[in-house]
PDB file of C-alpha atoms and ligand atoms in Angstrom:
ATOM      1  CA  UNK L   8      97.383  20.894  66.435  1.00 88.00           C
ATOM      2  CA  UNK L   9      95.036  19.593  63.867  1.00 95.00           C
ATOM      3  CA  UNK L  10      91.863  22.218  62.996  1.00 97.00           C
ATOM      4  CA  UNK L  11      89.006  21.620  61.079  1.00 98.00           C
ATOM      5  CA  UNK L  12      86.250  23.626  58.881  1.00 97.00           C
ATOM      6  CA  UNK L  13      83.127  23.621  60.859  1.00 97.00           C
ATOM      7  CA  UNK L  14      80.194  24.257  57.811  1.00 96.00           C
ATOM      8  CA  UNK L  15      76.577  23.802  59.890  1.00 97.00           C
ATOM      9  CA  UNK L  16      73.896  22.555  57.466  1.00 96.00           C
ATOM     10  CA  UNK L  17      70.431  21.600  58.055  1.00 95.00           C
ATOM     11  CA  UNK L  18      68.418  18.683  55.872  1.00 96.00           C
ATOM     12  CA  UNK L  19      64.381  19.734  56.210  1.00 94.00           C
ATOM     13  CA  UNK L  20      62.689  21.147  58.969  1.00 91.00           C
ATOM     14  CA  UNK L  21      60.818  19.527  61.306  1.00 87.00           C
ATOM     15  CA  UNK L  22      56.978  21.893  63.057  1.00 83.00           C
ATOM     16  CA  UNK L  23      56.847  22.227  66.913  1.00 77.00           C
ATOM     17  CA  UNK L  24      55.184  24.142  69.266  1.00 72.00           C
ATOM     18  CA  UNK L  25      57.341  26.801  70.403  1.00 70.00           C
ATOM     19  CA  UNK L  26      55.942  26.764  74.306  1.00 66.00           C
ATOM     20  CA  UNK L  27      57.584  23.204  74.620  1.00 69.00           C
ATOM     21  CA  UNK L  28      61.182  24.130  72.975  1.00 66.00           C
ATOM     22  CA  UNK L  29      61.515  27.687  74.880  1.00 69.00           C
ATOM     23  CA  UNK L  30      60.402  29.105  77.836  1.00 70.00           C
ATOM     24  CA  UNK L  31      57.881  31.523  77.529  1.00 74.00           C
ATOM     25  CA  UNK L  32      57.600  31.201  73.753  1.00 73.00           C
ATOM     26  CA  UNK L  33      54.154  31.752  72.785  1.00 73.00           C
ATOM     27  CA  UNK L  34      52.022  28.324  71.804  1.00 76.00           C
ATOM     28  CA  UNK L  35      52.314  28.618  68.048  1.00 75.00           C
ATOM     29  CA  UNK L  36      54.026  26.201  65.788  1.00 80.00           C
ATOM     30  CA  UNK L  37      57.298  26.987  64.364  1.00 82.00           C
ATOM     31  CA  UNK L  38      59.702  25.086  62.048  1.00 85.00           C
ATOM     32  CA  UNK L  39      63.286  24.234  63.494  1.00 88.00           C
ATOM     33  CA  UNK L  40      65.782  23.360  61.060  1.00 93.00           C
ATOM     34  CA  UNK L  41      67.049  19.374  61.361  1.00 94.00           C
ATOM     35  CA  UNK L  42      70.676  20.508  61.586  1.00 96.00           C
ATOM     36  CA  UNK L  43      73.894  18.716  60.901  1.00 97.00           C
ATOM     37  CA  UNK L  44      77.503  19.796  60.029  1.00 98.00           C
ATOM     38  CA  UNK L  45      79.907  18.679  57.759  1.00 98.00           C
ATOM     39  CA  UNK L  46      83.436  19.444  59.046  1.00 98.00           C
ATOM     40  CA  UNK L  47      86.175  19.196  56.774  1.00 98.00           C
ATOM     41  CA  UNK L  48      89.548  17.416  57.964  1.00 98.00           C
ATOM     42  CA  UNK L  49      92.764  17.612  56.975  1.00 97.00           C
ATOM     43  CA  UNK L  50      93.869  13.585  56.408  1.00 97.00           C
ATOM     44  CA  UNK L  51      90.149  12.627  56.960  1.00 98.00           C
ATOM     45  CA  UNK L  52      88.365  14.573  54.129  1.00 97.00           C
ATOM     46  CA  UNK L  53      84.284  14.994  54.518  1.00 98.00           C
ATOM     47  CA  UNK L  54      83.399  14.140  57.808  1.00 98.00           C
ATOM     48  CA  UNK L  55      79.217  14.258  58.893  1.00 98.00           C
ATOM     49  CA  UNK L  56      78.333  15.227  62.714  1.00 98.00           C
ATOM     50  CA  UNK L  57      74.956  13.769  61.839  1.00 98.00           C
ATOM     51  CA  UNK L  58      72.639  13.568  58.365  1.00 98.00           C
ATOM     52  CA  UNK L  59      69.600  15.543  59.356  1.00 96.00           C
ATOM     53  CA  UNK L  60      66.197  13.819  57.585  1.00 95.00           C
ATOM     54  CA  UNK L  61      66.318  12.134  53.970  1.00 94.00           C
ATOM     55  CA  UNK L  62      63.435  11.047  51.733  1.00 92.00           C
ATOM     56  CA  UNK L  63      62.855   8.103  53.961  1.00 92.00           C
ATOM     57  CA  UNK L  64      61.728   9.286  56.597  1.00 91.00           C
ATOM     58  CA  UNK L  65      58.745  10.883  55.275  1.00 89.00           C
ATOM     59  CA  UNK L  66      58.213   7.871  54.189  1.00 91.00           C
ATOM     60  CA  UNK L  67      57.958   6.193  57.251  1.00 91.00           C
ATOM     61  CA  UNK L  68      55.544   8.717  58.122  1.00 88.00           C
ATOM     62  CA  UNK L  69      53.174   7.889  55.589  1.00 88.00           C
ATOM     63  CA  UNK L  70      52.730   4.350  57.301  1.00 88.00           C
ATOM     64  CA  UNK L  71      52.029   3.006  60.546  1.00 88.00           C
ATOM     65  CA  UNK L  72      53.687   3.013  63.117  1.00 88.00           C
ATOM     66  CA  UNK L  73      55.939   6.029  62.170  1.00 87.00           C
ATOM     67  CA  UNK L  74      52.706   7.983  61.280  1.00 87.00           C
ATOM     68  CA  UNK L  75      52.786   8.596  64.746  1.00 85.00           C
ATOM     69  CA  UNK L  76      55.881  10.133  65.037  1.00 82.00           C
ATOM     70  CA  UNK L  77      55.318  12.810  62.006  1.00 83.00           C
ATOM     71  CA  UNK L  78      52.121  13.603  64.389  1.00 80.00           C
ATOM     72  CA  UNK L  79      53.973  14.481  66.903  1.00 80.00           C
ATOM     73  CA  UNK L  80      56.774  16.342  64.723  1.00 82.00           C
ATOM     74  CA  UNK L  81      55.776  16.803  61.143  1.00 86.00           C
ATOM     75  CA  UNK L  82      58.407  17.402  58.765  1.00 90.00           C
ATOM     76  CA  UNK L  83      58.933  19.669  55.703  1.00 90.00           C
ATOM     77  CA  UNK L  84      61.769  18.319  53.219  1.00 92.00           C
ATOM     78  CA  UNK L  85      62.804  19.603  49.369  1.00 92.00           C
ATOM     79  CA  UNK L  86      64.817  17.362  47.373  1.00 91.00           C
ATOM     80  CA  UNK L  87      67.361  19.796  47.424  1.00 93.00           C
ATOM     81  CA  UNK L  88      67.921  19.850  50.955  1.00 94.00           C
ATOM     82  CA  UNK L  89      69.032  16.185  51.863  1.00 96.00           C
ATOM     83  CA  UNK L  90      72.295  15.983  53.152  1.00 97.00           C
ATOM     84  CA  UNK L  91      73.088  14.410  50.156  1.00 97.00           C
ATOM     85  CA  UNK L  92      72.376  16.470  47.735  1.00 96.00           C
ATOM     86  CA  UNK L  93      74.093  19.549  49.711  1.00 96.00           C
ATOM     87  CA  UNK L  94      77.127  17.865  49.773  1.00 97.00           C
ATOM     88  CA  UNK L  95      77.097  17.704  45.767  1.00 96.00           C
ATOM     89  CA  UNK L  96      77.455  21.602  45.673  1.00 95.00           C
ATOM     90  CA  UNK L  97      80.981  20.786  47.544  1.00 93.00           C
ATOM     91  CA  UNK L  98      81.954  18.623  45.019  1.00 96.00           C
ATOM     92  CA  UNK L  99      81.600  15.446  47.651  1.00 98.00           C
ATOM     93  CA  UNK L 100      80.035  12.692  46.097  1.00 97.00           C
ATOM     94  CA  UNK L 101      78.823   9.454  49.268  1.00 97.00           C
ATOM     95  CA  UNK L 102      81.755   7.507  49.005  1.00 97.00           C
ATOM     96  CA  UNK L 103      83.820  10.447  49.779  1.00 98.00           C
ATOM     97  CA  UNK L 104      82.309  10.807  53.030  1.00 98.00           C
ATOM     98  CA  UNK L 105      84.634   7.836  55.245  1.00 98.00           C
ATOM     99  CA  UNK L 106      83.727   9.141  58.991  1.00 98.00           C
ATOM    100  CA  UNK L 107      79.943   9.889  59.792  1.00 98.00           C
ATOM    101  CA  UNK L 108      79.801  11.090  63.601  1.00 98.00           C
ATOM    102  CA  UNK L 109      76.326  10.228  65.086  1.00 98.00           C
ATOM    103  CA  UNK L 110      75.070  12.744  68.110  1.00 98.00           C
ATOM    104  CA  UNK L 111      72.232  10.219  69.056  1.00 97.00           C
ATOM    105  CA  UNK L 112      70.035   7.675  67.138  1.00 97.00           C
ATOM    106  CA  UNK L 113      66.857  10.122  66.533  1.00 94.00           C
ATOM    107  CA  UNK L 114      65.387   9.735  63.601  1.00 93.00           C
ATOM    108  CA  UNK L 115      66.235  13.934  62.761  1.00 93.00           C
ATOM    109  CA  UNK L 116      69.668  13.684  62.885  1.00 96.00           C
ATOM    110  CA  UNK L 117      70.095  10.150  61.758  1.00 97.00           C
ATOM    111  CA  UNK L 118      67.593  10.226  58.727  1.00 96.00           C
ATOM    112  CA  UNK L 119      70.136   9.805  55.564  1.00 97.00           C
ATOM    113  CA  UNK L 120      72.899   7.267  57.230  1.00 98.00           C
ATOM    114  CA  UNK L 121      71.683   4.655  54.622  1.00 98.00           C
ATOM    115  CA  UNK L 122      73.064   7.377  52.135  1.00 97.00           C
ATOM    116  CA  UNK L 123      76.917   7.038  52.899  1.00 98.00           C
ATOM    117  CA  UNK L 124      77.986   3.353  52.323  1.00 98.00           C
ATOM    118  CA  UNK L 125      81.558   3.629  52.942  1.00 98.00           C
ATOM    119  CA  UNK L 126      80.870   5.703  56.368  1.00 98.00           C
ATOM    120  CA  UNK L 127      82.112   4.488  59.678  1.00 98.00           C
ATOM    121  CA  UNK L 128      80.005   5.474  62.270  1.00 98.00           C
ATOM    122  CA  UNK L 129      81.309   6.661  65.731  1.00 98.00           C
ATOM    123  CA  UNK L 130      78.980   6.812  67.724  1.00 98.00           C
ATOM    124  CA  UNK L 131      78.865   6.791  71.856  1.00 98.00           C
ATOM    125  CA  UNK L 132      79.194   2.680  72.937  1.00 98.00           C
ATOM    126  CA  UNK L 133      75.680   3.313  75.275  1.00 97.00           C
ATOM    127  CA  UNK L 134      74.110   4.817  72.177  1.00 98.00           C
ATOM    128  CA  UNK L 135      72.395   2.295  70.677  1.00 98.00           C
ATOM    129  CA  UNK L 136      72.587  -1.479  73.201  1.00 97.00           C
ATOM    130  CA  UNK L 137      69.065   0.426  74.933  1.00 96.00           C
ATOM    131  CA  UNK L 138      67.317   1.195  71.290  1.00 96.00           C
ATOM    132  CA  UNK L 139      68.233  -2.075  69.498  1.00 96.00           C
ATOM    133  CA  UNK L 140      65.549  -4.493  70.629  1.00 96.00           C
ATOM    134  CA  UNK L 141      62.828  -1.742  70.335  1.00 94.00           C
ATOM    135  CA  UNK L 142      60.428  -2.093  66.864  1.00 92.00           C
ATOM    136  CA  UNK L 143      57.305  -0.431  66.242  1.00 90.00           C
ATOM    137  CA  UNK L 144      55.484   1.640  68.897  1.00 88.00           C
ATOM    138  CA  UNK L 145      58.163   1.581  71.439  1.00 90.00           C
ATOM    139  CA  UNK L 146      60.653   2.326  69.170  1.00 92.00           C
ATOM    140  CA  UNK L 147      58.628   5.070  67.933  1.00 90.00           C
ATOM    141  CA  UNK L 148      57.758   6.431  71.143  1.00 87.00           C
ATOM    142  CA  UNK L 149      61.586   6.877  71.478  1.00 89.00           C
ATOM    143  CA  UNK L 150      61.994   9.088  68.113  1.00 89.00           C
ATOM    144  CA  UNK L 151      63.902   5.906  66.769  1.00 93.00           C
ATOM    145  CA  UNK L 152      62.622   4.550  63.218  1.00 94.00           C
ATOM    146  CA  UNK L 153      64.817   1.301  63.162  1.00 95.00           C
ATOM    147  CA  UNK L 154      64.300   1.235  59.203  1.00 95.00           C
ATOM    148  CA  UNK L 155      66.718   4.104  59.284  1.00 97.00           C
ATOM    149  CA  UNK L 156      69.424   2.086  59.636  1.00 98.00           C
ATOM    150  CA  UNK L 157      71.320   0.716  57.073  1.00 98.00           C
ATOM    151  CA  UNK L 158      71.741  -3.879  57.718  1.00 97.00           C
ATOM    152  CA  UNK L 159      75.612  -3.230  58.441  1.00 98.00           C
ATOM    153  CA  UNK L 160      75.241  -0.504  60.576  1.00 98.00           C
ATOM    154  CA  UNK L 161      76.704  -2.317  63.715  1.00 98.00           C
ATOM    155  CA  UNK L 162      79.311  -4.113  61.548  1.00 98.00           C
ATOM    156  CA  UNK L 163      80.194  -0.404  60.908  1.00 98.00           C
ATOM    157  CA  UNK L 164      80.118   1.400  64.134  1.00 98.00           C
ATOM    158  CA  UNK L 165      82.828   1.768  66.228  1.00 98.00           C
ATOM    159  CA  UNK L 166      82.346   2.819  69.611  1.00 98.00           C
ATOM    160  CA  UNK L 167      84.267   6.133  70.981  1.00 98.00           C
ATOM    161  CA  UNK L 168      87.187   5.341  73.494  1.00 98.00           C
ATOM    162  CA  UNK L 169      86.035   8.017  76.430  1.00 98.00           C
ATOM    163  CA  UNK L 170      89.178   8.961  78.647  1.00 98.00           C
ATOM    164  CA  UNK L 171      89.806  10.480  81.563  1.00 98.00           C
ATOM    165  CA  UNK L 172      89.687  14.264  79.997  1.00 97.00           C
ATOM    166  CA  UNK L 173      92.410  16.785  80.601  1.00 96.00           C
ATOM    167  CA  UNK L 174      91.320  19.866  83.596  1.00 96.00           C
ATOM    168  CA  UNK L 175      90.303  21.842  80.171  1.00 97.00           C
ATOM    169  CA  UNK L 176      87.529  19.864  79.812  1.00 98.00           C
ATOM    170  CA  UNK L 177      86.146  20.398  83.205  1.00 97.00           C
ATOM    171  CA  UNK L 178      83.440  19.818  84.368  1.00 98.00           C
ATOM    172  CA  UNK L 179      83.528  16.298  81.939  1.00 98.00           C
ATOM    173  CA  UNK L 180      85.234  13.823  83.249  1.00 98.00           C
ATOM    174  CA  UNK L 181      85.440  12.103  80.742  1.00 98.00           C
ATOM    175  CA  UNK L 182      86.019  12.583  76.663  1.00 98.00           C
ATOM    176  CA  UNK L 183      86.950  10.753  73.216  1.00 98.00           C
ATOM    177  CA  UNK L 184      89.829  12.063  70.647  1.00 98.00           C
ATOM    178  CA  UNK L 185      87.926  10.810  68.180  1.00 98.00           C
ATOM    179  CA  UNK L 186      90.397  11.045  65.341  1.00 98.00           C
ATOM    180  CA  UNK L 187      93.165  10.978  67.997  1.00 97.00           C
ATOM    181  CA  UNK L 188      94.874  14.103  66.878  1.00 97.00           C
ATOM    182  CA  UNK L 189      92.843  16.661  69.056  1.00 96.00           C
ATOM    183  CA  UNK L 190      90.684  17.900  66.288  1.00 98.00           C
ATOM    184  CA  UNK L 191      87.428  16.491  67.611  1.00 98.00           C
ATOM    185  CA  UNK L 192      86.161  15.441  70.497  1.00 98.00           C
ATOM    186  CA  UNK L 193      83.152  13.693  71.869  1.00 98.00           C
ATOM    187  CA  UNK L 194      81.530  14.966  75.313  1.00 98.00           C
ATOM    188  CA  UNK L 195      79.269  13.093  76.764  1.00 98.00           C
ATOM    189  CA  UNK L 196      75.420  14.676  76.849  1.00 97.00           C
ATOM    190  CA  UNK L 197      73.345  11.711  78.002  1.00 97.00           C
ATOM    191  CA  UNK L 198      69.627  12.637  79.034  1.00 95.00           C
ATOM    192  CA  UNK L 199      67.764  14.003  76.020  1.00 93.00           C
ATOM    193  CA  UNK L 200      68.409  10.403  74.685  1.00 95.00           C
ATOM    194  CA  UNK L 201      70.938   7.523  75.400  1.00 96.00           C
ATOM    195  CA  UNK L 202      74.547   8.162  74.712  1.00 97.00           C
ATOM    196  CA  UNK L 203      74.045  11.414  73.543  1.00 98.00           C
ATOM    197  CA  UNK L 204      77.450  13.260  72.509  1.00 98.00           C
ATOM    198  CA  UNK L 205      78.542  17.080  71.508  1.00 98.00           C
ATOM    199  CA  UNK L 206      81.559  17.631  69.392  1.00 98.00           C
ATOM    200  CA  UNK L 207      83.949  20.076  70.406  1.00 98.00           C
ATOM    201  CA  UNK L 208      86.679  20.943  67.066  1.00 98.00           C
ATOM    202  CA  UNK L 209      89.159  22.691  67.326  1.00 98.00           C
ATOM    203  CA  UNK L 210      89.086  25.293  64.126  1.00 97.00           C
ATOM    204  CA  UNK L 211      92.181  27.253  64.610  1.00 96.00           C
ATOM    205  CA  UNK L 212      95.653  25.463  64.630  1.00 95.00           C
ATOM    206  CA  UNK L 213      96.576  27.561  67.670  1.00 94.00           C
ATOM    207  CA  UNK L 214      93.237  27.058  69.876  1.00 95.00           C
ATOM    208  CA  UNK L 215      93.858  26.515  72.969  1.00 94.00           C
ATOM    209  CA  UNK L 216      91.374  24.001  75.095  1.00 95.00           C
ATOM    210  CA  UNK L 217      92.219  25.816  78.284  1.00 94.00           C
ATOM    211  CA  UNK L 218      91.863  29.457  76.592  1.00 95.00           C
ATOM    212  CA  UNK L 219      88.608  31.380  76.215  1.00 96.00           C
ATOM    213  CA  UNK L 220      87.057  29.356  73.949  1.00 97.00           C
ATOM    214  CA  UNK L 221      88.545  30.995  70.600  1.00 96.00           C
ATOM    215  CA  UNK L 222      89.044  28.766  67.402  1.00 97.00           C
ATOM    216  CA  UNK L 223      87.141  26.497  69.058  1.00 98.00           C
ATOM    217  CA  UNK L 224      83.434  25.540  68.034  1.00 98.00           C
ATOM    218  CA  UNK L 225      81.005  23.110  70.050  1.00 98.00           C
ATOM    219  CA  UNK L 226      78.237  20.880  68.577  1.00 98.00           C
ATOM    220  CA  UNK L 227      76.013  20.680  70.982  1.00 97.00           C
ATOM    221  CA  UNK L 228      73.388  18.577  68.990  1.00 96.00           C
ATOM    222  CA  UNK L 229      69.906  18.269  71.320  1.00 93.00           C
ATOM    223  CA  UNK L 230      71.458  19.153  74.853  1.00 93.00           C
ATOM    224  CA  UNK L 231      69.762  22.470  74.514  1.00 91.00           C
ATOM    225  CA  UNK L 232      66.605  23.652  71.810  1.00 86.00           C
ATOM    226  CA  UNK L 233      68.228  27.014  71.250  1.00 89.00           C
ATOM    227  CA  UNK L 234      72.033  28.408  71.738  1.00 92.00           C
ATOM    228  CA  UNK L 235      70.662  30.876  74.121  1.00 93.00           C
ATOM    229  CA  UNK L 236      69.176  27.819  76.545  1.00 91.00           C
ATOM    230  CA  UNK L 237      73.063  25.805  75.908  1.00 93.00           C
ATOM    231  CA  UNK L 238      74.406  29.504  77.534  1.00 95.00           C
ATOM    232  CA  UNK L 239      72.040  29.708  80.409  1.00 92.00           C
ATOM    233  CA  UNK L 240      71.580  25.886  80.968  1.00 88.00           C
ATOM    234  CA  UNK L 241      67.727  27.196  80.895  1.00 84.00           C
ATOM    235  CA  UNK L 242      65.050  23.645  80.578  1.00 78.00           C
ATOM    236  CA  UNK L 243      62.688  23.540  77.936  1.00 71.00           C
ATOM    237  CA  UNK L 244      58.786  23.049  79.180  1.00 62.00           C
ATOM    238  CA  UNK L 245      58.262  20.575  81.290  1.00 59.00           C
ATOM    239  CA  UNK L 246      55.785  18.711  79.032  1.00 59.00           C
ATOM    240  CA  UNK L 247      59.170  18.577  76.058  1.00 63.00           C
ATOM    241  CA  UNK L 248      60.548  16.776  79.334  1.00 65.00           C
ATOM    242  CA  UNK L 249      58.348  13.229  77.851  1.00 65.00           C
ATOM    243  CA  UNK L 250      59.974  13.046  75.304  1.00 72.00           C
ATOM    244  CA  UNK L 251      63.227  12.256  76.874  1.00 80.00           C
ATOM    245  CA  UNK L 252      65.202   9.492  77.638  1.00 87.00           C
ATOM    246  CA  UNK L 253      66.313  10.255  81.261  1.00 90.00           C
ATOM    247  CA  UNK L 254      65.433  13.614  82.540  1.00 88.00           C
ATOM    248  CA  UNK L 255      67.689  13.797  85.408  1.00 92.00           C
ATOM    249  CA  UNK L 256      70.771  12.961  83.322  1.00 94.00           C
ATOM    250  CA  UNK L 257      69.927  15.710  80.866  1.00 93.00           C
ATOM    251  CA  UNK L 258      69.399  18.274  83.365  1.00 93.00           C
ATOM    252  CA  UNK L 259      73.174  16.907  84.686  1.00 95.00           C
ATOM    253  CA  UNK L 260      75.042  16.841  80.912  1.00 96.00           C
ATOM    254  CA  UNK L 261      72.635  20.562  80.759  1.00 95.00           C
ATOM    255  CA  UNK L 262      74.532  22.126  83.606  1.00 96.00           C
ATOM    256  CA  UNK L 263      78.151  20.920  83.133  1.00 97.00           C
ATOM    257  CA  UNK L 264      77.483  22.513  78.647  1.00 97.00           C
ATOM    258  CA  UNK L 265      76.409  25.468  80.410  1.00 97.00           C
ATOM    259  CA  UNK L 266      79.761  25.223  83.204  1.00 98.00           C
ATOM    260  CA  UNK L 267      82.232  24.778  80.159  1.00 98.00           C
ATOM    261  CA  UNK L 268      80.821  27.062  78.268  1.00 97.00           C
ATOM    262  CA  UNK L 269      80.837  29.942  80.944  1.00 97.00           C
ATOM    263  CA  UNK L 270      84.234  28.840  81.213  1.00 97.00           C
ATOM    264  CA  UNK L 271      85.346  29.211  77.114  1.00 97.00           C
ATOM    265  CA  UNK L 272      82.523  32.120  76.507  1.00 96.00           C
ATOM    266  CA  UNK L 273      84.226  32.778  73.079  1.00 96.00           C
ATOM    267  CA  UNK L 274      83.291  29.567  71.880  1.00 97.00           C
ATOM    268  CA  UNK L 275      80.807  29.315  69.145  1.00 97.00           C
ATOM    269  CA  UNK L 276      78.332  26.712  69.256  1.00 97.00           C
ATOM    270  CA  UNK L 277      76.001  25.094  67.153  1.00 97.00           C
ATOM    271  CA  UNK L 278      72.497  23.530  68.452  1.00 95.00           C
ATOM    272  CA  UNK L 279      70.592  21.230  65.705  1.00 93.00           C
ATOM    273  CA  UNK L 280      67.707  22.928  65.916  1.00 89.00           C
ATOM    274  CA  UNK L 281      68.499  26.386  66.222  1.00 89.00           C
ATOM    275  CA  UNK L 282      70.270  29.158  63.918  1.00 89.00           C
ATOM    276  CA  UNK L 283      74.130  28.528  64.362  1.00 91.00           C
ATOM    277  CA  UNK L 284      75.948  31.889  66.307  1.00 91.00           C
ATOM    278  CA  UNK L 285      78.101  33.293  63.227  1.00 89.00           C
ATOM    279  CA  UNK L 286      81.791  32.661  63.020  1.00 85.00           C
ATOM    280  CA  UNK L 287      84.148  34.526  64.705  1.00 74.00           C
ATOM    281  CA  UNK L 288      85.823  36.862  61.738  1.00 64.00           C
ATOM    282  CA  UNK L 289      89.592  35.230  60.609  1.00 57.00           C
ATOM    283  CA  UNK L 290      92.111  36.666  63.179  1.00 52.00           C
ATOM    284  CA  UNK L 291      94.846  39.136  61.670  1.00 50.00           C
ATOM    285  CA  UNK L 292      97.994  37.002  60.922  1.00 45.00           C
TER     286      UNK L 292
HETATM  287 ZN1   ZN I  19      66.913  14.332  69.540  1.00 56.51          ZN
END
């Protein structure tokens, strides 16, 4: 089977009160890296799983009515730390990147799409239909920044083909090949905000999806505020629960993370805003 190189990156930082992210955190602020991952495929080159923030969306911040949103979430962004320009110390220059996978339309992990012209974006078909009409305040109040998006970004898109998913998968029903050659695949997280998707690669030739979970690594993008909460299913406080888009269906997409990954415990995953688990050391061959 086809594997991939998982690297987790992050692009700027955004501040939060830890109380709202964690249970039982104390009520200071804290910064939580605006993670992404650039995986690295055989026949598909540089693939993104996300951008993380850009230059722009400072920006925004500086003017109404996105102001707002860097009240709520301020953010903290170098030059040197746009997605961009940490894909120049891989030797991958924009156009190389062909296949940008987006987790969910927030303006963290969608900040730099307008950086990667020659990207098609796969992205979950319920993703963005409930975001497009929004502008200003409501779209705002919904962590989207419209301005983010390049003009051709529907012309680009192409929406995952979910299918009934193999008994591995369980408890999804349902799940996209997205590159059709069972290196990646899409699971749907819905709640936090519409369409939401992790990304399950396989990074071992010889993982097995029905196995314990080794070779394999799971993105599990904002289904869970720390890799410890995506283990134990555990809910953030319930005032972090305003900011999403449908609170029942993330407590749902919460449970069935937590389910699989009880079920593959050797799995490593990745949240956005938390520090990635190491990877597992290179098996003796
Ligand atoms: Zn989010």
């Amino acid at each position: 089977m086809t594997a991939v190189r998982v690297i987790p990156l992050s692009a700027g930082e955004c501040l939060n009160i830890a109380a709202l992210t964690e249970r039982g955190a104390a009520w200071r602020i804290q910064a939580y890296p605006a993670g992404f991952a650039l995986l690295l495929h055989p026949t598909r080159g540089a693939v993104l799983f996300d951008t993380g923030y850009s230059s722009r969306v400072p920006a925004l911040m500086r003017r109404w009515p996105g102001v707002l949103y860097g009240l709520i979430t301020p953010v903290r962004l170098q030059p040197q730390q746009t997605a961009l320009a940490q894909l120049a110390r891989w030797g991958i220059t924009a156009r190389d990147v062909r296949h940008l996978i987006i987790s969910h339309l927030h303006a963290d992990h969608v900040g730099a799409l307008r950086d990667f012209p020659a990207a098609t974006f796969h992205l979950d078909g319920q993703a963005y239909p409930p975001l497009r009409s929004l502008k200003g305040l409501r779209a705002v109040r919904r962590a989207f920044l419209p301005e983010l998006l390049p003009p051709d970004f529907e012309a680009r898109s192409q929406a995952l083909t979910f299918e009934a998913a193999p008994p591995a998968f369980a408890p999804f029903a349902r799940v996209a090949d997205v590159f059709g050659d069972g290196s990646v695949y899409a699971l749907p997280v819905p709640g936090h905000a519409p369409g939401m998707i992790a990304l399950l690669s396989r990074t071992q030739e010889t993982a097995a999806l029905d196995g314990d979970g080794s070779g394999l690594t799971l993105l599990a993008s904002d289904a869970a505020w720390t890799t410890k909460a995506a283990r134990t299913g555990e809910e953030g406080h319930p005032l972090s629960n305003l900011l999403f888009w449908d609170v029942n269906e993330g407590r749902r997409s919460r449970e069935k993370l937590r389910d699989w990954l009880a079920a593959h415990p050797r799995t490593r995953v990745i949240v956005s805003h938390d520090q990635p688990e190491p990877a597992a050391p290179e098996p003796d061959v």
